[in-house]
Short mmCIF file of C-alpha atoms and ligand atoms in Angstrom, two decimals:
data_model
loop_
_atom_site.label_atom_id
_atom_site.label_comp_id
_atom_site.label_asym_id
_atom_site.label_seq_id
_atom_site.Cartn_x
_atom_site.Cartn_y
_atom_site.Cartn_z
CA MET A 1 -27.74 10.65 -1.19
CA ALA A 2 -25.08 11.41 -3.78
CA GLU A 3 -25.23 9.15 -6.79
CA LYS A 4 -22.59 6.41 -6.75
CA PHE A 5 -19.75 7.28 -9.11
CA GLN A 6 -19.02 4.70 -11.74
CA PHE A 7 -16.00 5.02 -14.00
CA ILE A 8 -16.38 3.79 -17.55
CA PRO A 9 -13.13 2.82 -19.30
CA THR A 10 -12.48 4.26 -22.74
CA GLU A 11 -13.70 2.23 -25.74
CA LEU A 12 -10.86 0.25 -27.31
CA GLY A 13 -11.69 1.69 -30.73
CA GLN A 14 -10.50 5.08 -29.49
CA LEU A 15 -6.95 3.92 -28.76
CA ARG A 16 -4.62 6.19 -30.70
CA SER A 17 -1.20 5.30 -32.08
CA GLN A 18 0.56 8.14 -30.26
CA TYR A 19 0.42 10.00 -26.92
CA ASP A 20 2.76 12.35 -25.10
CA VAL A 21 2.95 9.89 -22.24
CA VAL A 22 2.03 6.22 -21.93
CA ILE A 23 1.29 5.20 -18.35
CA ILE A 24 1.31 1.44 -17.75
CA GLY A 25 -0.90 0.49 -14.80
CA SER A 26 -3.98 2.03 -13.17
CA GLY A 27 -3.10 1.85 -9.46
CA GLY A 28 -2.38 4.81 -7.22
CA ALA A 29 0.90 5.66 -8.96
CA GLY A 30 -0.47 5.53 -12.52
CA LEU A 31 -3.63 7.50 -11.76
CA THR A 32 -1.76 10.19 -9.82
CA ALA A 33 0.90 10.59 -12.51
CA ALA A 34 -1.77 10.85 -15.19
CA VAL A 35 -3.64 13.61 -13.38
CA GLN A 36 -0.41 15.51 -12.65
CA ALA A 37 0.90 15.17 -16.22
CA HIS A 38 -2.44 16.29 -17.63
CA GLU A 39 -2.49 19.35 -15.38
CA LEU A 40 0.86 20.34 -16.83
CA GLY A 41 -0.60 20.21 -20.31
CA LEU A 42 0.46 16.76 -21.49
CA SER A 43 -1.84 14.21 -23.09
CA PRO A 44 -1.36 10.94 -21.20
CA VAL A 45 -3.00 7.56 -21.70
CA ILE A 46 -3.41 4.90 -19.02
CA LEU A 47 -3.14 1.25 -20.10
CA GLU A 48 -4.39 -1.43 -17.70
CA LYS A 49 -4.14 -5.11 -18.51
CA MET A 50 -6.85 -6.31 -16.15
CA ASP A 51 -10.58 -5.69 -16.46
CA LYS A 52 -10.56 -4.21 -12.99
CA ILE A 53 -9.00 -0.78 -12.47
CA GLY A 54 -6.86 0.05 -9.44
CA GLY A 55 -4.45 -2.85 -8.95
CA ASN A 56 -3.30 -3.66 -5.44
CA THR A 57 -4.01 -0.06 -4.49
CA ASN A 58 -7.67 -1.13 -4.27
CA ARG A 59 -6.70 -3.44 -1.43
CA ALA A 60 -4.76 -0.98 0.72
CA SER A 61 -6.50 -0.49 4.01
CA SER A 62 -4.68 1.56 6.61
CA GLY A 63 -3.86 4.96 5.15
CA MET A 64 -1.17 7.26 3.80
CA ASN A 65 1.82 8.24 5.91
CA ALA A 66 2.99 11.85 5.87
CA ALA A 67 4.73 14.18 8.33
CA GLU A 68 4.43 17.89 9.14
CA THR A 69 0.92 18.07 7.71
CA THR A 70 -1.75 20.58 8.65
CA VAL A 71 -4.00 17.61 9.37
CA GLN A 72 -1.56 16.47 12.06
CA LEU A 73 -1.45 19.95 13.57
CA LYS A 74 -5.24 20.01 13.74
CA HIS A 75 -4.91 16.84 15.83
CA HIS A 76 -2.20 18.51 17.96
CA ILE A 77 0.53 16.26 16.62
CA VAL A 78 3.82 18.01 16.01
CA ASP A 79 5.80 15.70 13.73
CA SER A 80 8.99 16.07 11.70
CA TYR A 81 10.35 14.87 8.38
CA GLY A 82 13.41 13.78 10.31
CA ASP A 83 11.45 11.44 12.58
CA PHE A 84 9.51 10.06 9.64
CA TYR A 85 12.82 9.42 7.86
CA ASP A 86 14.54 7.87 10.88
CA GLU A 87 11.66 5.56 11.75
CA THR A 88 11.23 4.38 8.15
CA LEU A 89 14.97 3.74 7.92
CA LYS A 90 14.94 1.81 11.18
CA GLY A 91 11.88 -0.18 10.06
CA GLY A 92 13.65 -0.98 6.77
CA GLY A 93 16.70 -2.38 8.54
CA GLY A 94 18.79 0.60 7.43
CA LEU A 95 18.77 -0.78 3.88
CA ASN A 96 16.53 1.89 2.36
CA ASN A 97 17.78 3.98 -0.56
CA GLN A 98 18.44 7.12 1.45
CA GLU A 99 18.07 9.62 -1.40
CA LEU A 100 14.66 8.24 -2.30
CA LEU A 101 13.71 8.15 1.37
CA LYS A 102 14.70 11.78 1.86
CA PHE A 103 12.67 12.88 -1.15
CA PHE A 104 9.76 10.73 0.04
CA THR A 105 9.58 12.10 3.57
CA GLU A 106 10.12 15.72 2.52
CA HIS A 107 7.37 15.62 -0.11
CA SER A 108 4.82 13.78 1.98
CA ALA A 109 2.95 16.80 3.34
CA LEU A 110 2.82 18.34 -0.14
CA ALA A 111 1.19 15.19 -1.43
CA ILE A 112 -1.52 15.38 1.26
CA ASP A 113 -2.11 19.02 0.26
CA TRP A 114 -2.23 18.10 -3.44
CA LEU A 115 -4.87 15.48 -2.72
CA ALA A 116 -6.86 17.99 -0.65
CA GLU A 117 -6.72 20.47 -3.54
CA HIS A 118 -8.34 17.74 -5.61
CA HIS A 119 -11.12 17.34 -3.04
CA ILE A 120 -9.54 14.18 -1.70
CA GLN A 121 -9.51 14.84 2.03
CA LEU A 122 -7.49 12.56 4.31
CA ASP A 123 -8.22 14.35 7.55
CA ASP A 124 -8.37 11.52 10.06
CA LEU A 125 -5.25 9.92 11.53
CA THR A 126 -4.22 6.49 12.71
CA ILE A 127 -0.91 4.73 13.36
CA THR A 128 0.87 1.68 11.93
CA GLY A 129 3.63 -0.63 13.19
CA GLY A 130 7.07 0.92 13.55
CA MET A 131 5.87 4.54 13.72
CA SER A 132 5.98 6.57 16.93
CA VAL A 133 3.20 9.07 16.17
CA MET A 134 -0.10 9.23 14.28
CA ARG A 135 0.98 10.01 10.75
CA THR A 136 -1.22 7.59 8.81
CA HIS A 137 -3.78 9.82 7.06
CA ARG A 138 -7.17 8.45 6.05
CA PRO A 139 -10.61 9.73 5.15
CA SER A 140 -12.75 10.97 8.02
CA SER A 141 -15.22 8.19 7.23
CA MET A 142 -12.35 5.85 8.27
CA ALA A 143 -13.05 3.89 5.08
CA PRO A 144 -10.18 1.72 3.79
CA ILE A 145 -7.84 4.05 1.93
CA GLY A 146 -7.32 2.08 -1.28
CA GLY A 147 -10.81 1.88 -2.73
CA PHE A 148 -11.44 5.44 -1.60
CA LEU A 149 -8.36 6.81 -3.37
CA VAL A 150 -8.90 4.87 -6.58
CA THR A 151 -12.50 6.13 -6.81
CA GLU A 152 -11.52 9.72 -6.03
CA LEU A 153 -8.58 9.72 -8.46
CA LEU A 154 -10.79 8.21 -11.15
CA LYS A 155 -13.17 11.15 -10.70
CA GLN A 156 -10.22 13.39 -11.58
CA VAL A 157 -9.28 11.21 -14.55
CA ALA A 158 -12.86 11.36 -15.79
CA ALA A 159 -13.13 15.13 -15.29
CA ALA A 160 -9.87 15.65 -17.22
CA GLU A 161 -11.03 13.21 -19.91
CA ILE A 162 -7.82 11.23 -19.68
CA PRO A 163 -8.23 8.04 -21.72
CA LEU A 164 -7.96 4.84 -19.65
CA PHE A 165 -8.14 1.49 -21.39
CA THR A 166 -8.62 -1.83 -19.59
CA GLY A 167 -7.65 -5.18 -21.11
CA VAL A 168 -4.55 -3.67 -22.72
CA LYS A 169 -1.36 -5.44 -21.67
CA VAL A 170 1.99 -3.91 -22.49
CA ASP A 171 4.50 -6.61 -23.47
CA GLU A 172 7.48 -4.69 -24.80
CA LEU A 173 9.28 -1.37 -24.47
CA VAL A 174 10.88 -0.20 -27.69
CA MET A 175 14.16 1.74 -27.70
CA THR A 176 15.31 3.69 -30.76
CA ASP A 177 18.51 5.76 -30.80
CA ASN A 178 19.05 5.25 -27.12
CA GLN A 179 15.63 6.36 -26.00
CA ILE A 180 12.21 4.88 -25.38
CA THR A 181 9.98 5.65 -28.33
CA SER A 182 7.02 3.29 -28.09
CA VAL A 183 5.40 0.34 -26.38
CA LYS A 184 3.93 -2.82 -27.86
CA ALA A 185 0.73 -4.10 -26.33
CA THR A 186 -1.83 -6.86 -26.68
CA THR A 187 -5.52 -5.90 -26.85
CA ALA A 188 -8.76 -7.73 -27.56
CA ASN A 189 -8.32 -6.56 -31.17
CA GLY A 190 -4.78 -7.88 -31.49
CA LYS A 191 -1.32 -6.37 -31.15
CA VAL A 192 -0.70 -2.64 -31.31
CA THR A 193 2.28 -0.30 -31.19
CA ILE A 194 1.81 3.02 -29.41
CA LYS A 195 4.34 5.81 -29.77
CA ALA A 196 5.15 7.92 -26.71
CA GLY A 197 7.47 10.74 -25.74
CA ALA A 198 7.81 9.19 -22.29
CA VAL A 199 6.68 5.94 -20.68
CA LEU A 200 5.83 5.41 -17.02
CA LEU A 201 6.00 1.99 -15.43
CA ALA A 202 3.29 2.03 -12.76
CA THR A 203 2.78 -1.71 -12.93
CA GLY A 204 3.01 -2.61 -9.24
CA GLY A 205 4.88 -5.52 -7.68
CA PHE A 206 5.21 -9.28 -8.22
CA GLY A 207 3.52 -10.74 -5.15
CA ALA A 208 1.20 -12.81 -7.39
CA ASN A 209 3.98 -14.30 -9.53
CA PRO A 210 5.05 -17.56 -7.84
CA ALA A 211 7.79 -18.24 -10.41
CA LEU A 212 9.44 -14.85 -9.91
CA LEU A 213 9.01 -15.07 -6.13
CA SER A 214 10.65 -18.45 -5.98
CA LYS A 215 13.49 -17.29 -8.24
CA TYR A 216 14.48 -14.86 -5.50
CA ARG A 217 12.91 -16.43 -2.40
CA ASP A 218 12.37 -20.18 -2.59
CA ASP A 219 11.62 -20.18 1.15
CA LEU A 220 8.31 -18.47 0.40
CA ALA A 221 6.86 -21.37 -1.57
CA GLY A 222 3.54 -22.36 -0.03
CA TYR A 223 2.68 -18.94 1.35
CA GLN A 224 -0.58 -17.50 0.12
CA THR A 225 -0.67 -13.94 -1.26
CA THR A 226 -2.85 -10.90 -0.58
CA ASN A 227 -2.15 -9.55 -4.08
CA GLN A 228 -4.50 -9.19 -7.04
CA PRO A 229 -3.74 -11.69 -9.84
CA GLY A 230 -2.23 -9.01 -12.11
CA ALA A 231 0.65 -8.30 -9.71
CA THR A 232 3.11 -10.32 -11.75
CA GLY A 233 6.10 -8.00 -11.96
CA ASP A 234 5.65 -7.18 -15.67
CA GLY A 235 7.19 -3.73 -15.33
CA ILE A 236 10.38 -5.13 -13.83
CA LEU A 237 10.72 -7.72 -16.60
CA LEU A 238 9.92 -5.16 -19.34
CA ALA A 239 12.57 -2.79 -17.98
CA GLU A 240 15.19 -5.49 -17.44
CA ALA A 241 14.74 -6.54 -21.06
CA ILE A 242 16.06 -3.14 -22.16
CA GLY A 243 18.92 -3.02 -19.68
CA ALA A 244 17.38 -1.57 -16.51
CA LYS A 245 18.82 -2.39 -13.15
CA ALA A 246 16.69 -4.14 -10.52
CA VAL A 247 17.45 -3.87 -6.82
CA ASP A 248 16.43 -5.68 -3.61
CA MET A 249 14.50 -8.36 -5.50
CA ASP A 250 14.84 -10.78 -2.58
CA GLN A 251 13.14 -8.37 -0.17
CA VAL A 252 9.57 -9.59 0.06
CA GLN A 253 7.18 -8.54 2.78
CA VAL A 254 5.00 -11.11 4.38
CA HIS A 255 2.03 -9.40 6.09
CA PRO A 256 1.39 -10.79 9.56
CA THR A 257 -2.40 -10.53 9.74
CA VAL A 258 -4.15 -12.16 6.80
CA GLN A 259 -7.38 -14.14 7.14
CA GLN A 260 -7.02 -17.20 4.93
CA ASP A 261 -9.55 -19.77 6.11
CA THR A 262 -11.74 -19.30 3.01
CA ASP A 263 -10.75 -19.71 -0.65
CA HIS A 264 -9.74 -16.04 -0.72
CA THR A 265 -7.22 -14.11 1.38
CA TYR A 266 -8.28 -11.00 3.29
CA LEU A 267 -5.69 -8.70 4.71
CA ILE A 268 -6.77 -7.45 8.11
CA GLY A 269 -5.28 -3.96 8.13
CA GLU A 270 -2.83 -2.76 10.69
CA ALA A 271 -5.35 -0.12 11.77
CA VAL A 272 -7.16 -2.83 13.77
CA ARG A 273 -4.08 -3.16 15.97
CA GLY A 274 -3.32 0.55 15.66
CA GLU A 275 -6.71 1.29 17.21
CA GLY A 276 -6.12 -1.17 20.04
CA ALA A 277 -6.49 -4.86 19.09
CA ILE A 278 -4.17 -7.44 20.62
CA LEU A 279 -2.92 -10.74 19.19
CA VAL A 280 -3.15 -14.01 21.10
CA ASP A 281 -1.94 -17.54 20.43
CA GLN A 282 -3.78 -20.88 20.71
CA ASN A 283 -3.44 -20.62 24.49
CA GLY A 284 -5.22 -17.26 24.54
CA GLN A 285 -2.03 -15.46 25.50
CA ARG A 286 -0.22 -12.52 23.98
CA PHE A 287 3.17 -13.33 22.46
CA VAL A 288 4.47 -10.16 20.75
CA ASN A 289 4.33 -6.38 20.67
CA GLU A 290 1.50 -6.28 18.13
CA LEU A 291 2.75 -3.01 16.65
CA ASP A 292 6.32 -4.04 16.14
CA THR A 293 7.34 -3.97 12.44
CA ARG A 294 5.63 -6.38 10.04
CA LYS A 295 8.80 -8.40 9.79
CA ASN A 296 9.03 -8.96 13.54
CA VAL A 297 5.33 -9.64 14.07
CA THR A 298 5.41 -12.16 11.20
CA ALA A 299 8.42 -13.91 12.70
CA ALA A 300 6.65 -14.18 16.06
CA ILE A 301 3.54 -15.71 14.46
CA ASP A 302 5.61 -18.14 12.40
CA GLN A 303 7.29 -19.27 15.60
CA LEU A 304 3.93 -20.45 16.91
CA GLY A 305 4.36 -23.40 14.55
CA GLY A 306 1.76 -22.89 11.83
CA THR A 307 -1.33 -22.32 13.97
CA GLY A 308 -1.69 -18.66 13.11
CA ALA A 309 -2.99 -16.28 15.78
CA TYR A 310 -6.12 -14.37 16.75
CA LEU A 311 -6.84 -10.65 16.74
CA ILE A 312 -8.95 -9.76 19.77
CA PHE A 313 -10.82 -6.45 20.02
CA ASP A 314 -14.03 -4.83 21.17
CA ARG A 315 -16.81 -2.57 19.95
CA GLY A 316 -14.85 0.62 20.66
CA ILE A 317 -11.99 -0.52 18.43
CA ARG A 318 -14.35 -1.82 15.76
CA ASP A 319 -16.02 1.59 15.60
CA ARG A 320 -12.62 3.10 14.67
CA VAL A 321 -12.00 0.74 11.71
CA LYS A 322 -14.80 0.70 9.20
CA ALA A 323 -13.26 -2.22 7.29
CA VAL A 324 -14.29 -4.52 10.15
CA GLU A 325 -17.90 -4.12 9.03
CA PHE A 326 -16.88 -5.71 5.75
CA TYR A 327 -14.83 -8.46 7.41
CA ASP A 328 -17.86 -9.27 9.56
CA TYR A 329 -20.26 -9.14 6.63
CA ILE A 330 -18.28 -11.81 4.79
CA GLY A 331 -18.05 -14.00 7.87
CA LEU A 332 -14.47 -13.54 9.05
CA VAL A 333 -15.31 -12.22 12.52
CA LYS A 334 -16.43 -14.16 15.60
CA THR A 335 -18.57 -12.24 18.12
CA GLY A 336 -19.13 -12.85 21.84
CA ASN A 337 -21.05 -10.85 24.40
CA SER A 338 -18.32 -11.47 26.93
CA VAL A 339 -14.63 -12.26 26.54
CA ALA A 340 -15.32 -15.77 27.88
CA GLU A 341 -18.05 -16.36 25.31
CA LEU A 342 -15.76 -15.07 22.56
CA ALA A 343 -13.05 -17.47 23.74
CA GLU A 344 -15.41 -20.43 23.47
CA LEU A 345 -16.60 -19.48 19.99
CA THR A 346 -12.99 -18.99 18.88
CA GLY A 347 -11.78 -22.26 20.41
CA LEU A 348 -9.58 -20.64 23.05
CA ASP A 349 -9.37 -21.24 26.79
CA ALA A 350 -11.89 -18.84 28.37
CA ALA A 351 -10.01 -18.32 31.63
CA ASN A 352 -6.74 -17.62 29.82
CA LEU A 353 -8.24 -15.15 27.38
CA THR A 354 -10.13 -13.36 30.15
CA ALA A 355 -6.90 -13.02 32.13
CA THR A 356 -4.99 -11.86 29.04
CA VAL A 357 -7.53 -9.14 28.28
CA ALA A 358 -7.59 -8.01 31.93
CA THR A 359 -3.78 -7.75 32.01
CA TRP A 360 -3.79 -5.84 28.74
CA ASN A 361 -6.48 -3.43 29.93
CA GLN A 362 -4.36 -2.69 32.97
CA ALA A 363 -1.37 -1.99 30.73
CA VAL A 364 -3.50 0.46 28.72
CA ALA A 365 -4.73 2.14 31.92
CA GLN A 366 -1.13 2.59 33.08
CA GLN A 367 0.19 3.22 29.55
CA GLN A 368 2.85 0.63 30.25
CA ASP A 369 3.09 -2.82 28.70
CA ASP A 370 5.50 -4.73 30.91
CA GLN A 371 5.04 -7.95 28.93
CA PHE A 372 5.99 -6.85 25.38
CA GLU A 373 6.81 -3.16 25.66
CA ARG A 374 4.14 -2.03 23.24
CA THR A 375 3.95 1.76 23.32
CA THR A 376 1.50 2.62 20.52
CA GLY A 377 -2.10 1.71 19.72
CA MET A 378 -2.93 2.07 23.41
CA ASP A 379 -5.59 4.77 23.19
CA ARG A 380 -8.40 2.40 24.15
CA ALA A 381 -8.66 -0.84 26.09
CA VAL A 382 -10.65 -3.97 25.24
CA THR A 383 -13.62 -3.30 27.51
CA THR A 384 -16.83 -2.58 25.58
CA GLY A 385 -18.82 -5.56 24.38
CA PRO A 386 -19.48 -7.21 22.10
CA PHE A 387 -16.00 -8.68 21.74
CA TYR A 388 -14.53 -9.93 18.49
CA SER A 389 -11.86 -12.27 17.14
CA ILE A 390 -10.36 -12.84 13.70
CA HIS A 391 -8.06 -15.77 12.92
CA ILE A 392 -5.02 -14.66 10.95
CA ALA A 393 -1.70 -15.93 9.61
CA PRO A 394 1.08 -14.36 7.53
CA ALA A 395 0.90 -14.17 3.69
CA VAL A 396 3.05 -12.65 0.92
CA HIS A 397 1.99 -9.05 0.68
CA TYR A 398 4.47 -6.65 -0.87
CA THR A 399 7.62 -6.81 -2.95
CA MET A 400 10.14 -4.20 -1.80
CA GLY A 401 12.44 -4.90 -4.76
CA GLY A 402 12.04 -3.54 -8.27
CA VAL A 403 13.57 -1.24 -10.84
CA ALA A 404 16.22 1.25 -9.75
CA ILE A 405 15.26 4.92 -10.12
CA ASN A 406 16.71 8.28 -9.14
CA THR A 407 14.71 10.92 -7.27
CA ALA A 408 13.43 12.21 -10.62
CA THR A 409 11.77 8.75 -11.10
CA GLN A 410 13.99 8.02 -14.10
CA VAL A 411 14.71 4.32 -14.50
CA LEU A 412 18.44 3.56 -14.25
CA ASN A 413 20.48 1.14 -16.32
CA GLN A 414 23.19 -1.20 -15.04
CA GLN A 415 25.64 1.72 -15.01
CA GLU A 416 23.12 3.72 -12.95
CA GLN A 417 22.53 6.14 -15.82
CA PRO A 418 18.95 7.21 -16.67
CA ILE A 419 17.30 5.39 -19.56
CA ASN A 420 15.97 8.22 -21.71
CA GLY A 421 12.20 8.46 -21.60
CA LEU A 422 11.57 5.66 -19.10
CA PHE A 423 10.13 6.51 -15.69
CA ALA A 424 8.80 4.38 -12.84
CA ALA A 425 6.76 4.98 -9.69
CA GLY A 426 5.04 2.89 -7.04
CA GLU A 427 5.59 -0.71 -6.06
CA VAL A 428 7.42 -1.50 -9.33
CA VAL A 429 10.34 0.52 -7.92
CA GLY A 430 12.90 -1.01 -5.56
CA GLY A 431 14.89 0.50 -2.74
CA LEU A 432 12.70 2.94 -0.85
CA HIS A 433 11.56 0.50 1.81
CA GLY A 434 14.77 -1.39 2.54
CA ASN A 435 14.00 -4.84 3.94
CA ASN A 436 10.61 -4.01 5.40
CA ARG A 437 7.88 -1.63 4.25
CA ILE A 438 6.09 0.29 6.96
CA GLY A 439 2.28 0.25 6.81
CA GLY A 440 0.96 3.43 5.20
CA ASN A 441 4.14 3.99 3.19
CA SER A 442 3.04 2.23 0.01
CA ILE A 443 0.07 4.51 -0.63
CA ALA A 444 2.31 7.46 0.26
CA GLU A 445 4.88 6.22 -2.28
CA THR A 446 2.30 6.02 -5.07
CA ILE A 447 1.05 9.56 -4.55
CA ILE A 448 4.43 11.21 -3.84
CA PHE A 449 6.33 9.53 -6.67
CA GLY A 450 3.29 9.45 -8.99
CA ARG A 451 3.20 13.24 -8.78
CA GLN A 452 6.94 13.44 -9.23
CA ALA A 453 6.77 11.21 -12.32
CA GLY A 454 4.06 13.43 -13.85
CA GLN A 455 6.23 16.50 -13.27
CA GLN A 456 9.48 14.94 -14.44
CA MET A 457 7.97 13.53 -17.63
CA PHE A 458 6.73 17.05 -18.38
CA LYS A 459 10.21 18.44 -17.78
CA TYR A 460 11.80 15.73 -19.91
CA LEU A 461 9.46 16.51 -22.78
CA GLN A 462 10.19 20.26 -22.61
CA VAL A 463 13.78 19.99 -23.82
P1 LIG B 1 0.90 0.88 -7.43
O1 LIG B 1 0.40 0.71 -6.03
O2 LIG B 1 2.37 0.94 -7.53
O3 LIG B 1 0.20 1.98 -8.15
P2 LIG B 1 -0.89 -1.27 -8.24
O4 LIG B 1 -0.67 -2.71 -7.95
O5 LIG B 1 -1.95 -0.59 -7.46
O6 LIG B 1 0.51 -0.51 -8.16
O7 LIG B 1 -1.29 -1.09 -9.78
C1 LIG B 1 -0.50 -1.60 -10.83
C2 LIG B 1 -1.42 -1.90 -12.01
O8 LIG B 1 -0.65 -2.17 -13.17
C3 LIG B 1 -2.31 -3.12 -11.78
O9 LIG B 1 -3.67 -2.78 -11.97
C4 LIG B 1 -1.80 -4.11 -12.82
O10 LIG B 1 -2.81 -4.99 -13.29
C5 LIG B 1 -1.29 -3.19 -13.91
N1 LIG B 1 -0.31 -3.83 -14.81
C6 LIG B 1 0.71 -4.66 -14.45
N2 LIG B 1 1.39 -5.07 -15.52
C7 LIG B 1 0.81 -4.50 -16.61
C8 LIG B 1 1.04 -4.56 -18.03
N3 LIG B 1 2.02 -5.32 -18.54
N4 LIG B 1 0.23 -3.83 -18.85
C9 LIG B 1 -0.78 -3.09 -18.35
N5 LIG B 1 -1.06 -3.02 -17.03
C10 LIG B 1 -0.29 -3.71 -16.17
#
């Protein structure tokens, strides 16, 4: 068996006072940008405030959306940038920044190729809510995408000897003569100033910052979050302090299927439904098209009056989503040898659940869901025991708002002019997703715009 790869962060004593590029944040966007910038000949540094590398990217489960890929063709799926664009726009309530969306969709296949060139193969496909075809790329092991990508990108960072420091928190961006010239940071050895030709905000969102959330969305008080504790919106606040514009700050995504009966929250990825799971209420009955957009599925669960709902699936579906092994290992999954036994263990009416599953299986057989008009995630029925349930409820998951950028990832000021030397990519950016992010689009955003940021910082530093 191959030895398990372990990344060792750079010793703090090696932190220099100057780099070509300072990258703030070690999630998908920061790591991708660092590798891309390095390949173009720049010397980047990655600064991460937490001890743990990888941010919320670590927690992403479903996959990476992309259209017109060779992987899709190998699966006999003929897709188009246009459909990817239209469906993302529809899912985002038409509020998406259309220039960013166009760039995003049209560079998605290139990003899959770029990953493949770096031995990061996403050659299996699944589907997420709001998409009409399988365009969510994931590893053939069907492992959750986030941990896989962070590990694989860190292999590239290690091979390129790009310095990555943990426990270094950037607290100020410094402008001199109308351009960003350095950052100030706090480390275990005190405060430091690091000069940089360009700075990338790859700091993620603010789903773990209750004060900032309630400033924009006081209705979300009391919701739990799926985010890691470092997702506090620092990048947005740092950029605003030097005049950057923030957009869509009130657009916060609540994820519909989060297990929260323990002292931790566990997001149960959309792939479980994408591969065939249904959702039932306390009465053991379906109540929604499970693969409607996150916004609509959340609203339907909230309407149940605070009880949450139950994902119901079988062995065949479980075999398609490796993350379920983990959910089961930590005790989130109930298992029954028959649907009736599962119902009893879950606290649902056995006759109702049995009837619900039978009706659903018929809908799958006929490829027609008369009850809720679900049209995707119907490749397999719920027929092969054992049968499983997971209790879920909505939780704060993703912040669609953030700093305004142009398609060159340059951060814009209040007058929508680029701030010289300041770039942003990933969840810290606002606008791409409109009022609802589609599953599989956040990982895609980090890779597509992370690459773009690496390239544009190079270009900026050439002149
Ligand atoms: P994305 O998906 O956009 O790449 P992630 O949430 O995966 O975003 O990663 C963002 C990372 O940035 C997290 O690991 C977070 O801890 C880190 N971060 C946030 N604010 C700061 C800061 N002020 N200084 C250094 N790192 C930060």
